[in-house]
mmCIF file of C-alpha atoms and ligand atoms in Angstrom:
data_model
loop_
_atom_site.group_PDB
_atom_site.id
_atom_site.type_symbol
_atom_site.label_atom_id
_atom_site.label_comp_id
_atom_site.label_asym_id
_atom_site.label_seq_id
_atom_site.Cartn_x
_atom_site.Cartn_y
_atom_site.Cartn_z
ATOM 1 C CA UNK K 1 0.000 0.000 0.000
ATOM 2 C CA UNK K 2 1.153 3.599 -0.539
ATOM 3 C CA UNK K 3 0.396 6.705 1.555
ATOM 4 C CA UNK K 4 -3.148 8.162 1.222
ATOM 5 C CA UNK K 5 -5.693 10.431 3.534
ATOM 6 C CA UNK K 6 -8.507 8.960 5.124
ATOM 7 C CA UNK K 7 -11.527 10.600 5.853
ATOM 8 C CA UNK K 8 -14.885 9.141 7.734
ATOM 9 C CA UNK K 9 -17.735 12.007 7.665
ATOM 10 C CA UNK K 10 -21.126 11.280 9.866
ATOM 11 C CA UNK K 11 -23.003 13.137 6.915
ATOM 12 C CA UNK K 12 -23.670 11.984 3.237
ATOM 13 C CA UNK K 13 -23.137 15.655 2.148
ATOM 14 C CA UNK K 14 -20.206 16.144 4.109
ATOM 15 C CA UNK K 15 -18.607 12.933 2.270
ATOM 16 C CA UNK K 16 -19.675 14.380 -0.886
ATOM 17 C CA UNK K 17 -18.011 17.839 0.068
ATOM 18 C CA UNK K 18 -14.473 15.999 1.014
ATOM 19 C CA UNK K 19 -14.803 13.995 -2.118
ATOM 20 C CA UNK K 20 -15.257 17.169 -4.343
ATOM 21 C CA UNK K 21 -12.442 18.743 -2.684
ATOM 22 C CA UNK K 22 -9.733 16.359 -4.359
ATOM 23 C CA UNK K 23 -10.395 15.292 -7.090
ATOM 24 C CA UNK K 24 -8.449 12.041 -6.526
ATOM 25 C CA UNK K 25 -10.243 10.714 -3.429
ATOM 26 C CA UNK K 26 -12.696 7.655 -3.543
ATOM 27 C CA UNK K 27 -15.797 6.745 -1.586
ATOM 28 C CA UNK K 28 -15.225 3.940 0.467
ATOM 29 C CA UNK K 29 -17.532 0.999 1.685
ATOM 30 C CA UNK K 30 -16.609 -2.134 2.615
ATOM 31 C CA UNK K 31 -13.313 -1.836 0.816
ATOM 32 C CA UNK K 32 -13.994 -5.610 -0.643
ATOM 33 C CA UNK K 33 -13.145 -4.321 -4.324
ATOM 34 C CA UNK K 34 -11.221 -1.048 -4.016
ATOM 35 C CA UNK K 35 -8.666 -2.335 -1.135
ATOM 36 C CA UNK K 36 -7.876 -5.165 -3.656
ATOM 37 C CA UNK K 37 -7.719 -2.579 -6.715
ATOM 38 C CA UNK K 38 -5.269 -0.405 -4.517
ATOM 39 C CA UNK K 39 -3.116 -2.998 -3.735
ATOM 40 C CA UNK K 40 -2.742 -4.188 -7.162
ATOM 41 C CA UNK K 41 -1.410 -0.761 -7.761
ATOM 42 C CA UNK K 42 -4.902 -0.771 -10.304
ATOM 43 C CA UNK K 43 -5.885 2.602 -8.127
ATOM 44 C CA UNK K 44 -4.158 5.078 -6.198
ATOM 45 C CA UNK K 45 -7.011 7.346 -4.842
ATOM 46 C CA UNK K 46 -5.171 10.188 -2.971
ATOM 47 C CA UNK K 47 -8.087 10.380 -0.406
ATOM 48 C CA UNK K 48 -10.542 7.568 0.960
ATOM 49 C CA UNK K 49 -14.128 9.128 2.281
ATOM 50 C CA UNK K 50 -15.213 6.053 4.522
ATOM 51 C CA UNK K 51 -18.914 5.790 4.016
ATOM 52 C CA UNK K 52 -19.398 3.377 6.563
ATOM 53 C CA UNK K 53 -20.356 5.355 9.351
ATOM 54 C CA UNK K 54 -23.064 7.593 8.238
ATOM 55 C CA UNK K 55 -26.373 6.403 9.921
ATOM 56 C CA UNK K 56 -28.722 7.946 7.737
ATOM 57 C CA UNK K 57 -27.089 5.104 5.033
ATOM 58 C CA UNK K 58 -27.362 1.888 7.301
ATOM 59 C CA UNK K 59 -31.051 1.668 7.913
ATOM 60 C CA UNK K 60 -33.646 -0.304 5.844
ATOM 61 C CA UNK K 61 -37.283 0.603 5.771
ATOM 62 C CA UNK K 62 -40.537 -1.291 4.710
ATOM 63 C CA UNK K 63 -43.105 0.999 3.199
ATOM 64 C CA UNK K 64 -46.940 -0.290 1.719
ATOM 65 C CA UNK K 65 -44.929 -0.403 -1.602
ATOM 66 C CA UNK K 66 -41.406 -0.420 -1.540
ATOM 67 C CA UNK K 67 -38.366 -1.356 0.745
ATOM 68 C CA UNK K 68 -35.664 1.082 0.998
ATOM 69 C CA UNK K 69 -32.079 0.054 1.585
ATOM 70 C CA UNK K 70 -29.439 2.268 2.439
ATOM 71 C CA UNK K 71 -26.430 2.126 0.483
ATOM 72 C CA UNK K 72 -24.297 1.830 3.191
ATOM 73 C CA UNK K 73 -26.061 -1.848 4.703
ATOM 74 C CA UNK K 74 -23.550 -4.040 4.719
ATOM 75 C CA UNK K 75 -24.583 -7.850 2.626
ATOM 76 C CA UNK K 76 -24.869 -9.447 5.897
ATOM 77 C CA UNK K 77 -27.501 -7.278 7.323
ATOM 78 C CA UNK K 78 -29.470 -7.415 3.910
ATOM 79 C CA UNK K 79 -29.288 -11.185 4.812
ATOM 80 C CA UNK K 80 -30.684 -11.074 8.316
ATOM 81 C CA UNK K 81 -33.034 -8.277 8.035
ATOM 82 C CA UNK K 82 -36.284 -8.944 9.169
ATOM 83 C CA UNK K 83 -37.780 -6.646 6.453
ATOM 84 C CA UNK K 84 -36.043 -7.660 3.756
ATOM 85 C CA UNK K 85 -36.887 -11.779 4.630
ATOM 86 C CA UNK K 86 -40.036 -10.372 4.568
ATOM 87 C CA UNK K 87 -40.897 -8.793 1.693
ATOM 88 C CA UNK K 88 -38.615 -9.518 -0.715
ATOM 89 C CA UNK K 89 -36.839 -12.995 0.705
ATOM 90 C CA UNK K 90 -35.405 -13.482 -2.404
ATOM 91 C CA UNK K 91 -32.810 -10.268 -2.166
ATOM 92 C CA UNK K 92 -31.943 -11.495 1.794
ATOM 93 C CA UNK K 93 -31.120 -15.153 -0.077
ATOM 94 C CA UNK K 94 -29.101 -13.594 -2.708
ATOM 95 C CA UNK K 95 -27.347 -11.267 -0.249
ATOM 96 C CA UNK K 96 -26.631 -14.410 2.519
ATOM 97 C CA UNK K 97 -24.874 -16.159 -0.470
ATOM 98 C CA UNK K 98 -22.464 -13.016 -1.749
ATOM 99 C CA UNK K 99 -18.896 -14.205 -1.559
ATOM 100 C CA UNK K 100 -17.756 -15.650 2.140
ATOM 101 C CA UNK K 101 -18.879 -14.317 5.627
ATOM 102 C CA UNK K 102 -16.382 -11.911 5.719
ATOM 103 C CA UNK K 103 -16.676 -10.253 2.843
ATOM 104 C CA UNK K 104 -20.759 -10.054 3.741
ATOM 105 C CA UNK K 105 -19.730 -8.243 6.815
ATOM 106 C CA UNK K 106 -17.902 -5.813 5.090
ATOM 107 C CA UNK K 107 -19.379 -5.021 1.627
ATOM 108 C CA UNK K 108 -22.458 -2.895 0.868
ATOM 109 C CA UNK K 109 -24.954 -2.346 -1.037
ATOM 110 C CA UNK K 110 -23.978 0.675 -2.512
ATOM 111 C CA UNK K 111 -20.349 -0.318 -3.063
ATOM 112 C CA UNK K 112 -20.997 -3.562 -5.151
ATOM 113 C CA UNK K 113 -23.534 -1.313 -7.553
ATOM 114 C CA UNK K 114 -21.075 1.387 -7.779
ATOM 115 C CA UNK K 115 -18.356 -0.422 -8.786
ATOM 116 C CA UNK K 116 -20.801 -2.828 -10.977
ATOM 117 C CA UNK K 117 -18.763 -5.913 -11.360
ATOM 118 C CA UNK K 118 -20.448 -7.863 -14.085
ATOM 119 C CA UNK K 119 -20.222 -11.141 -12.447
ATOM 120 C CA UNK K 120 -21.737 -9.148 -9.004
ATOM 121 C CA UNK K 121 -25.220 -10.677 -7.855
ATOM 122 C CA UNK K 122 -27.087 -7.407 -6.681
ATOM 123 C CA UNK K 123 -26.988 -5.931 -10.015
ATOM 124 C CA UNK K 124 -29.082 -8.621 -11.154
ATOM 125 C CA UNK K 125 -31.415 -8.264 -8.531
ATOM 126 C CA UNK K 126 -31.920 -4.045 -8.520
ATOM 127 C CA UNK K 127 -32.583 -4.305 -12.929
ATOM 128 C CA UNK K 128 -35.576 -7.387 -12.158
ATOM 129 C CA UNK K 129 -37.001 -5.825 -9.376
ATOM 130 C CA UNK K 130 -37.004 -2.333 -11.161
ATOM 131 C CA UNK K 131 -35.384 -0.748 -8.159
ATOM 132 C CA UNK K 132 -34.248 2.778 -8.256
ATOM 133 C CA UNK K 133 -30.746 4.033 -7.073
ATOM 134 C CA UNK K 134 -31.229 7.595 -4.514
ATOM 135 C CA UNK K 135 -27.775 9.616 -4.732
ATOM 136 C CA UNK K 136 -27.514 12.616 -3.324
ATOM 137 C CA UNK K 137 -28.308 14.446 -5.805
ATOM 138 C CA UNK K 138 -31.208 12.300 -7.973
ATOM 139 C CA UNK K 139 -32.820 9.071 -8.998
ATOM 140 C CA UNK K 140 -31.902 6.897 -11.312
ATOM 141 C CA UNK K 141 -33.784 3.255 -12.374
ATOM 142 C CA UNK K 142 -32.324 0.582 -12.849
ATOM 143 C CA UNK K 143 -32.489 0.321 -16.804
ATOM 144 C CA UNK K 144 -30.835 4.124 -16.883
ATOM 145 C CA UNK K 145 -28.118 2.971 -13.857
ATOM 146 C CA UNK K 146 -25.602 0.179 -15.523
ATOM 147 C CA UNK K 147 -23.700 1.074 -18.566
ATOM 148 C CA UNK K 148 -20.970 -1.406 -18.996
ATOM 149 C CA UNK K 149 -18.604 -3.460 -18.084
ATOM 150 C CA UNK K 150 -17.416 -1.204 -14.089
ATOM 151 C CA UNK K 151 -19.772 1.415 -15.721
ATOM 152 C CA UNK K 152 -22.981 3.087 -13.796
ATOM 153 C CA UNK K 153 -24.633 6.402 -14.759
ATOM 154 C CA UNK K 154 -23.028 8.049 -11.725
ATOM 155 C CA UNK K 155 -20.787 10.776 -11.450
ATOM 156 C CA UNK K 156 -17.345 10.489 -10.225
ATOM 157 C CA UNK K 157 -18.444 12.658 -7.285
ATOM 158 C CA UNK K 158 -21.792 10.844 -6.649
ATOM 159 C CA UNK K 159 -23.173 9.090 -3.813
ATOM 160 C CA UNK K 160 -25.540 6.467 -3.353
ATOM 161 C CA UNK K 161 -27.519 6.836 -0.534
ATOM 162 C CA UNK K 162 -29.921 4.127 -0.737
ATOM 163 C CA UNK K 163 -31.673 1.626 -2.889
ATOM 164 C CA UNK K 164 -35.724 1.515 -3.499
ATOM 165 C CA UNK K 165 -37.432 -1.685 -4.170
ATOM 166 C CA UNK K 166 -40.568 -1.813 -5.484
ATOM 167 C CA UNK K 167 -42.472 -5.098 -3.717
ATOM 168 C CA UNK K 168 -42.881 -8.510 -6.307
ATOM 169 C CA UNK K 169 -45.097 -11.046 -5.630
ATOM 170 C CA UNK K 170 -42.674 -13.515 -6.117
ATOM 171 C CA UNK K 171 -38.914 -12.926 -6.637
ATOM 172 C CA UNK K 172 -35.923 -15.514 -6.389
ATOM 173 C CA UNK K 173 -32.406 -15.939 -7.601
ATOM 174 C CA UNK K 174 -29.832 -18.309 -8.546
ATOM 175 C CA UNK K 175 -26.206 -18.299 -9.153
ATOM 176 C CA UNK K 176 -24.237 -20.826 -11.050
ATOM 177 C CA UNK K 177 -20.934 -19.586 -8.688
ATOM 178 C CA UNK K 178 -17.390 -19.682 -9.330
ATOM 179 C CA UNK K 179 -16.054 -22.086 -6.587
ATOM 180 C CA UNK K 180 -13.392 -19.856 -5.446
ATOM 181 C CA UNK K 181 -15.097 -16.417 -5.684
ATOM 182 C CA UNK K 182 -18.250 -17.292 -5.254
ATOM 183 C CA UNK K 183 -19.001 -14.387 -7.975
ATOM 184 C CA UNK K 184 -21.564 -15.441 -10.766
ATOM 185 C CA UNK K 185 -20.840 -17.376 -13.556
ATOM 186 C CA UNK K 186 -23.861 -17.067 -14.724
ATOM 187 C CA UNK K 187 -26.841 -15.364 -12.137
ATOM 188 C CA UNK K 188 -30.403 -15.270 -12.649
ATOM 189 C CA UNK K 189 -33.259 -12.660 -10.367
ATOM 190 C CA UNK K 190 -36.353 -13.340 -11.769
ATOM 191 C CA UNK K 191 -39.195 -11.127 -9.958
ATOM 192 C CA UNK K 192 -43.375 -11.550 -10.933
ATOM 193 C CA UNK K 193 -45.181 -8.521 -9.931
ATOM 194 C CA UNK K 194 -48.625 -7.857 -8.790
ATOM 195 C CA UNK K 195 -49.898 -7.519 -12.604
ATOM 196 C CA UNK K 196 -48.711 -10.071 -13.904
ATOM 197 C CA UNK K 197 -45.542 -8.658 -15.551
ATOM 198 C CA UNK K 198 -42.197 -10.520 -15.094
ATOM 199 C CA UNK K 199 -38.407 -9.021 -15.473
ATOM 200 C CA UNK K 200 -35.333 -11.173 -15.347
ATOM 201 C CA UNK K 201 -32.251 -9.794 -14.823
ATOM 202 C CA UNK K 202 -28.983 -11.931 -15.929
ATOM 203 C CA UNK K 203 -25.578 -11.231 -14.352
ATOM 204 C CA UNK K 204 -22.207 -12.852 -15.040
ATOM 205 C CA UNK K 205 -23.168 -13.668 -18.860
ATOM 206 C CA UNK K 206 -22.042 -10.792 -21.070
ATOM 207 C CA UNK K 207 -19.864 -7.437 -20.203
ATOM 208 C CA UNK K 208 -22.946 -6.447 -18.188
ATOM 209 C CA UNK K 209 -26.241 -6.862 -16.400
ATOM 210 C CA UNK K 210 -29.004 -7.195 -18.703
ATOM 211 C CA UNK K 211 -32.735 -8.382 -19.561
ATOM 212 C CA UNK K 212 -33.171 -11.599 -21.671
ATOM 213 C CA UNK K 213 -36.528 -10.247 -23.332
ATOM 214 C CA UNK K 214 -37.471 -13.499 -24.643
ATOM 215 C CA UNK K 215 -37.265 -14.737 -21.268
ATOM 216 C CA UNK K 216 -39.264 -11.994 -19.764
ATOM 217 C CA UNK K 217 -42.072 -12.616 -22.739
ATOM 218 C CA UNK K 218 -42.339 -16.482 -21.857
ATOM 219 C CA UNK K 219 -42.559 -16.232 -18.037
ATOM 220 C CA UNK K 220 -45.013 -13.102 -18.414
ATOM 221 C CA UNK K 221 -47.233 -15.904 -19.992
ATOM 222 C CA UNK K 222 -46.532 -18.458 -17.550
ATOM 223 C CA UNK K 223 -44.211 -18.077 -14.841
ATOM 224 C CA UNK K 224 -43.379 -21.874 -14.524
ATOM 225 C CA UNK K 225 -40.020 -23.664 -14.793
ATOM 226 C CA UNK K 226 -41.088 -25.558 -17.877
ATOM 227 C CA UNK K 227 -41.773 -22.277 -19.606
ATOM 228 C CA UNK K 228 -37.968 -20.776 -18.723
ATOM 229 C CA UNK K 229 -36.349 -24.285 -19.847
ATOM 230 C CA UNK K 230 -38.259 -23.857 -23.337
ATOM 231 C CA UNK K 231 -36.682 -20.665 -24.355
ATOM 232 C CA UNK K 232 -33.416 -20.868 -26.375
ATOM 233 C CA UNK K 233 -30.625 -17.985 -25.472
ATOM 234 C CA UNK K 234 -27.875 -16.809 -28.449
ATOM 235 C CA UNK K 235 -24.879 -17.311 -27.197
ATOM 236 C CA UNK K 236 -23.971 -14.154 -29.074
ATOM 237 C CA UNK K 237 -22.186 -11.363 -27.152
ATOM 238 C CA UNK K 238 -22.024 -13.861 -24.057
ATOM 239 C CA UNK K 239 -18.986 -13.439 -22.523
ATOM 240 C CA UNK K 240 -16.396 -16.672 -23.498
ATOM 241 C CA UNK K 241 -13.382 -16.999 -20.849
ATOM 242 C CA UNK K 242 -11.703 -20.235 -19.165
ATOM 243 C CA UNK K 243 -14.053 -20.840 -17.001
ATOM 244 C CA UNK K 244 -16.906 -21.010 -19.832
ATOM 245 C CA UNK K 245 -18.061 -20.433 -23.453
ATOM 246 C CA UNK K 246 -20.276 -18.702 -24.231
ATOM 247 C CA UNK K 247 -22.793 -21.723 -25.518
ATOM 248 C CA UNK K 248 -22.902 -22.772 -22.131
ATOM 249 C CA UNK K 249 -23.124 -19.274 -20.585
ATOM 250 C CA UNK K 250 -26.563 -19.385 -23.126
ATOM 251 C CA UNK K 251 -27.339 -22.479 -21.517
ATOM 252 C CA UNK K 252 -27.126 -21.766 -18.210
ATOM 253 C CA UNK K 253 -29.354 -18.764 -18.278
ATOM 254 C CA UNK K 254 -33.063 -20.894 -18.930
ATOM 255 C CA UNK K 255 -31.572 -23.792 -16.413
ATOM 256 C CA UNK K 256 -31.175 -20.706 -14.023
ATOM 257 C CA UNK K 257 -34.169 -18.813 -14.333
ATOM 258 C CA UNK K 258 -35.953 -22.234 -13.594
ATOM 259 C CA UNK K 259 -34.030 -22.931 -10.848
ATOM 260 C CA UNK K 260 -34.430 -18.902 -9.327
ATOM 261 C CA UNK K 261 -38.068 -19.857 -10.172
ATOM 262 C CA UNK K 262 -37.960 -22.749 -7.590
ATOM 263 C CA UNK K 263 -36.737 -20.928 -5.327
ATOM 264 C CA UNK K 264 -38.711 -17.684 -5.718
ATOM 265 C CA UNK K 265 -42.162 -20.151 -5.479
ATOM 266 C CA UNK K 266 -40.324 -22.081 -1.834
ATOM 267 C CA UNK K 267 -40.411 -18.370 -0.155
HETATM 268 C C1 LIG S 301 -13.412 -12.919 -2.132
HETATM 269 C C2 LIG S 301 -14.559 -12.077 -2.644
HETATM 270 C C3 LIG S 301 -15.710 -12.697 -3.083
HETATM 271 C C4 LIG S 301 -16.779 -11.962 -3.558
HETATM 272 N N1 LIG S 301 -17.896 -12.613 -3.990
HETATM 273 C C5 LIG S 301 -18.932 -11.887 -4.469
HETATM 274 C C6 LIG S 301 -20.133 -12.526 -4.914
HETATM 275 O O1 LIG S 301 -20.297 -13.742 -4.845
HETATM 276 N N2 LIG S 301 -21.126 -11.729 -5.407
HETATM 277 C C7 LIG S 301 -21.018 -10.369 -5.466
HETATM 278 O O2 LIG S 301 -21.952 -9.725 -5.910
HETATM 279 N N3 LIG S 301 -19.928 -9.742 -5.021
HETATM 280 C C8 LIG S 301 -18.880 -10.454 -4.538
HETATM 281 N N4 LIG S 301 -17.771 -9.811 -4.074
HETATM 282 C C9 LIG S 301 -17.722 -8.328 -4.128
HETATM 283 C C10 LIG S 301 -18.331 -7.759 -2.845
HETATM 284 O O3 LIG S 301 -19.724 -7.917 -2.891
HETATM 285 C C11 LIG S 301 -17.999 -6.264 -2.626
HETATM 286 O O4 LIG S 301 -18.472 -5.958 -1.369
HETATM 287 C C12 LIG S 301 -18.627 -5.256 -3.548
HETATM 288 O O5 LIG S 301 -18.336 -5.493 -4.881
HETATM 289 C C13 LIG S 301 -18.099 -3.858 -3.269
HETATM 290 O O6 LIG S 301 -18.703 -3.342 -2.126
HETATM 291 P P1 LIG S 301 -17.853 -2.549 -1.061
HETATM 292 O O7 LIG S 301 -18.826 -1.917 -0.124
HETATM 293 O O8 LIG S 301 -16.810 -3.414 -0.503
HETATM 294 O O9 LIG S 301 -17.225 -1.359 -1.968
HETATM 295 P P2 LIG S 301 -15.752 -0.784 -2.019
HETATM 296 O O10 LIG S 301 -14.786 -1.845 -2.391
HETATM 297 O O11 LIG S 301 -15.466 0.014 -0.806
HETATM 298 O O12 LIG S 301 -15.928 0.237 -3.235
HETATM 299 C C14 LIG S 301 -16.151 -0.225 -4.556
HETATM 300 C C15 LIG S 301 -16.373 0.999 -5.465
HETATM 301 O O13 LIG S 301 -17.601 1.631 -5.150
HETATM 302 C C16 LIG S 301 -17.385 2.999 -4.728
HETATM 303 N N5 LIG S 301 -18.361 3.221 -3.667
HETATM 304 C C17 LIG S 301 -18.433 2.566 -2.471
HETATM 305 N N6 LIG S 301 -19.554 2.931 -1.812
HETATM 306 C C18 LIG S 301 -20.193 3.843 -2.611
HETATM 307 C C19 LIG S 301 -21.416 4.569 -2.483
HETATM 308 N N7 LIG S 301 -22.240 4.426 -1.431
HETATM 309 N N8 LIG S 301 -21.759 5.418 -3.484
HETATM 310 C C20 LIG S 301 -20.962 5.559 -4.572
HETATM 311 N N9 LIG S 301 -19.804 4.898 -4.758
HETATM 312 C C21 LIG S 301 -19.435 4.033 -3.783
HETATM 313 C C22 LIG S 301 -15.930 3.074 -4.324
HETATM 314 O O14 LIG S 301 -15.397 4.381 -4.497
HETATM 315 C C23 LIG S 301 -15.298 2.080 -5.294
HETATM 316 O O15 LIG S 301 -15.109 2.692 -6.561
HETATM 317 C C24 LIG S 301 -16.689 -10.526 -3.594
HETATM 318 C C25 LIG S 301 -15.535 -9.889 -3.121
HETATM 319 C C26 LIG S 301 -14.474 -10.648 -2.654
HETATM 320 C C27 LIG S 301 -13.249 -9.936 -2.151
#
């Protein structure tokens, strides 16, 4: 590690005031990507603005219609929340099965959708369930928020201050992991709301999160596991790498969306 200031504000605008201020510092959550990044020499923030503390980011809040996670929650907490097992179990599932214990103890909620991983599991989770991202300074939904590949629609400057859920009826997830990360290989949320529409969101698959529309059309017909194993994905612009092709990346995504079914239907 090199030599850098560290700053912990109890106030999201006072960590967005120190981060404006040099233009080389970094928000800091959990530190579960960007402490790896810095020691790999991959970043050299001259300033880290620990996010951790401010309260007004750690709580999470059940409303008629929504649930409302701050961005600071650690993956843990989303886990064991009695609000979250409660209206949306499926998010505390995937959250209880993000990397190892430590790393659930440490990383947040904002931190793994700011830095947007493609192989991270919330991302899939926030595009199916339509959630919207709060920053300080605006909303943005989910189909505006991820870009690309480590890319949101955030400002350099920008903080995430909590992330709104609207409520499915049913919503459920499943990972095909990577043994020693745990990170997606392939990661399926599924989510059926009140009206009858479905979204799926897909994570690990291609250089970002994304919807499988023919998926989406099928299960909006009949949310069943039959009806996800009879649609056929191009393996086109799947990601290809040593731990998969990209045919099997294609194949994974029905098997997944009927598993994520199971489990959505067991809650
Ligand atoms: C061994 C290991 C296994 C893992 N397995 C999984 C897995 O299975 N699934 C999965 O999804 N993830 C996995 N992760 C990633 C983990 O979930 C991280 O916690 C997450 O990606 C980053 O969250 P963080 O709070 O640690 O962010 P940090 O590392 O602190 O920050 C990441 C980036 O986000 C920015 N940032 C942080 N907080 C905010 C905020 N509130 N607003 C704006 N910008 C912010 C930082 O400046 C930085 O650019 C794994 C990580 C490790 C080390």
């Amino acid at each position: 590690m090199y030599s850098f200031d560290y700053q912990r504000p109890d106030e999201a605008k006072a960590a967005v005031t120190a981060l404006s201020a040099d233009g080389d510092a970094k928000f800091l959550g959990g530190g579960q990507s960007l402490l790896p990044t810095m020691r790999l020499r991959l970043a050299q923030p001259s300033a880290l603005i620990d996010v951790t503390r401010i309260q007004s980011m750690k709580s999470v809040t059940l409303d008629a219609d929504k649930l409302t996670i701050g961005g600071a929650v650690c993956h843990a907490d989303v886990a064991s929340n009695a609000d979250v097992k409660k209206a949306l179990p499926g998010l505390a599932d995937l959250a209880g099965r993000i990397g190892d214990r430590q790393v659930r103890e440490r990383g947040t909620i904002g931190g793994s959708l700011a830095n947007d991983d493609p192989a991270a599991c919330y991302p899939s989770a926030v595009l199916a369930l339509n959630a919207t991202v709060v920053t300080d300074r605006r909303r943005i939904g989910a189909d505006d928020f991820f870009i690309d590949m480590y890319t949101t629609a955030l400002e350099p400057d920008e903080l995430i201050v909590a992330v709104e859920f609207p409520l499915a009826e049913r919503a459920g997830y499943e990972k095909f992991r990577n043994p020693a990360s745990h990170f997606a290989l392939v990661g399926v949320f599924v989510a059926k709301f009140r009206d009858g529409s479905v979204r799926v969101g897909v994570t690990g698959a291609a250089s970002s999160v994304f919807r499988p529309a023919a998926l989406e059309a099928a299960l909006s017909k009949d949310f069943s596991v039959a009806s996800a194993r009879g649609v056929t994905i191009a393996p086109d612009e799947l990601n290809e790498d040593m731990h998969a092709s990209a045919e099997y990346r294609a194949h994974l995504i029905p098997v997944l969306a009927g598993r994520a079914i199971e489990r959505a239907m067991s809650f």
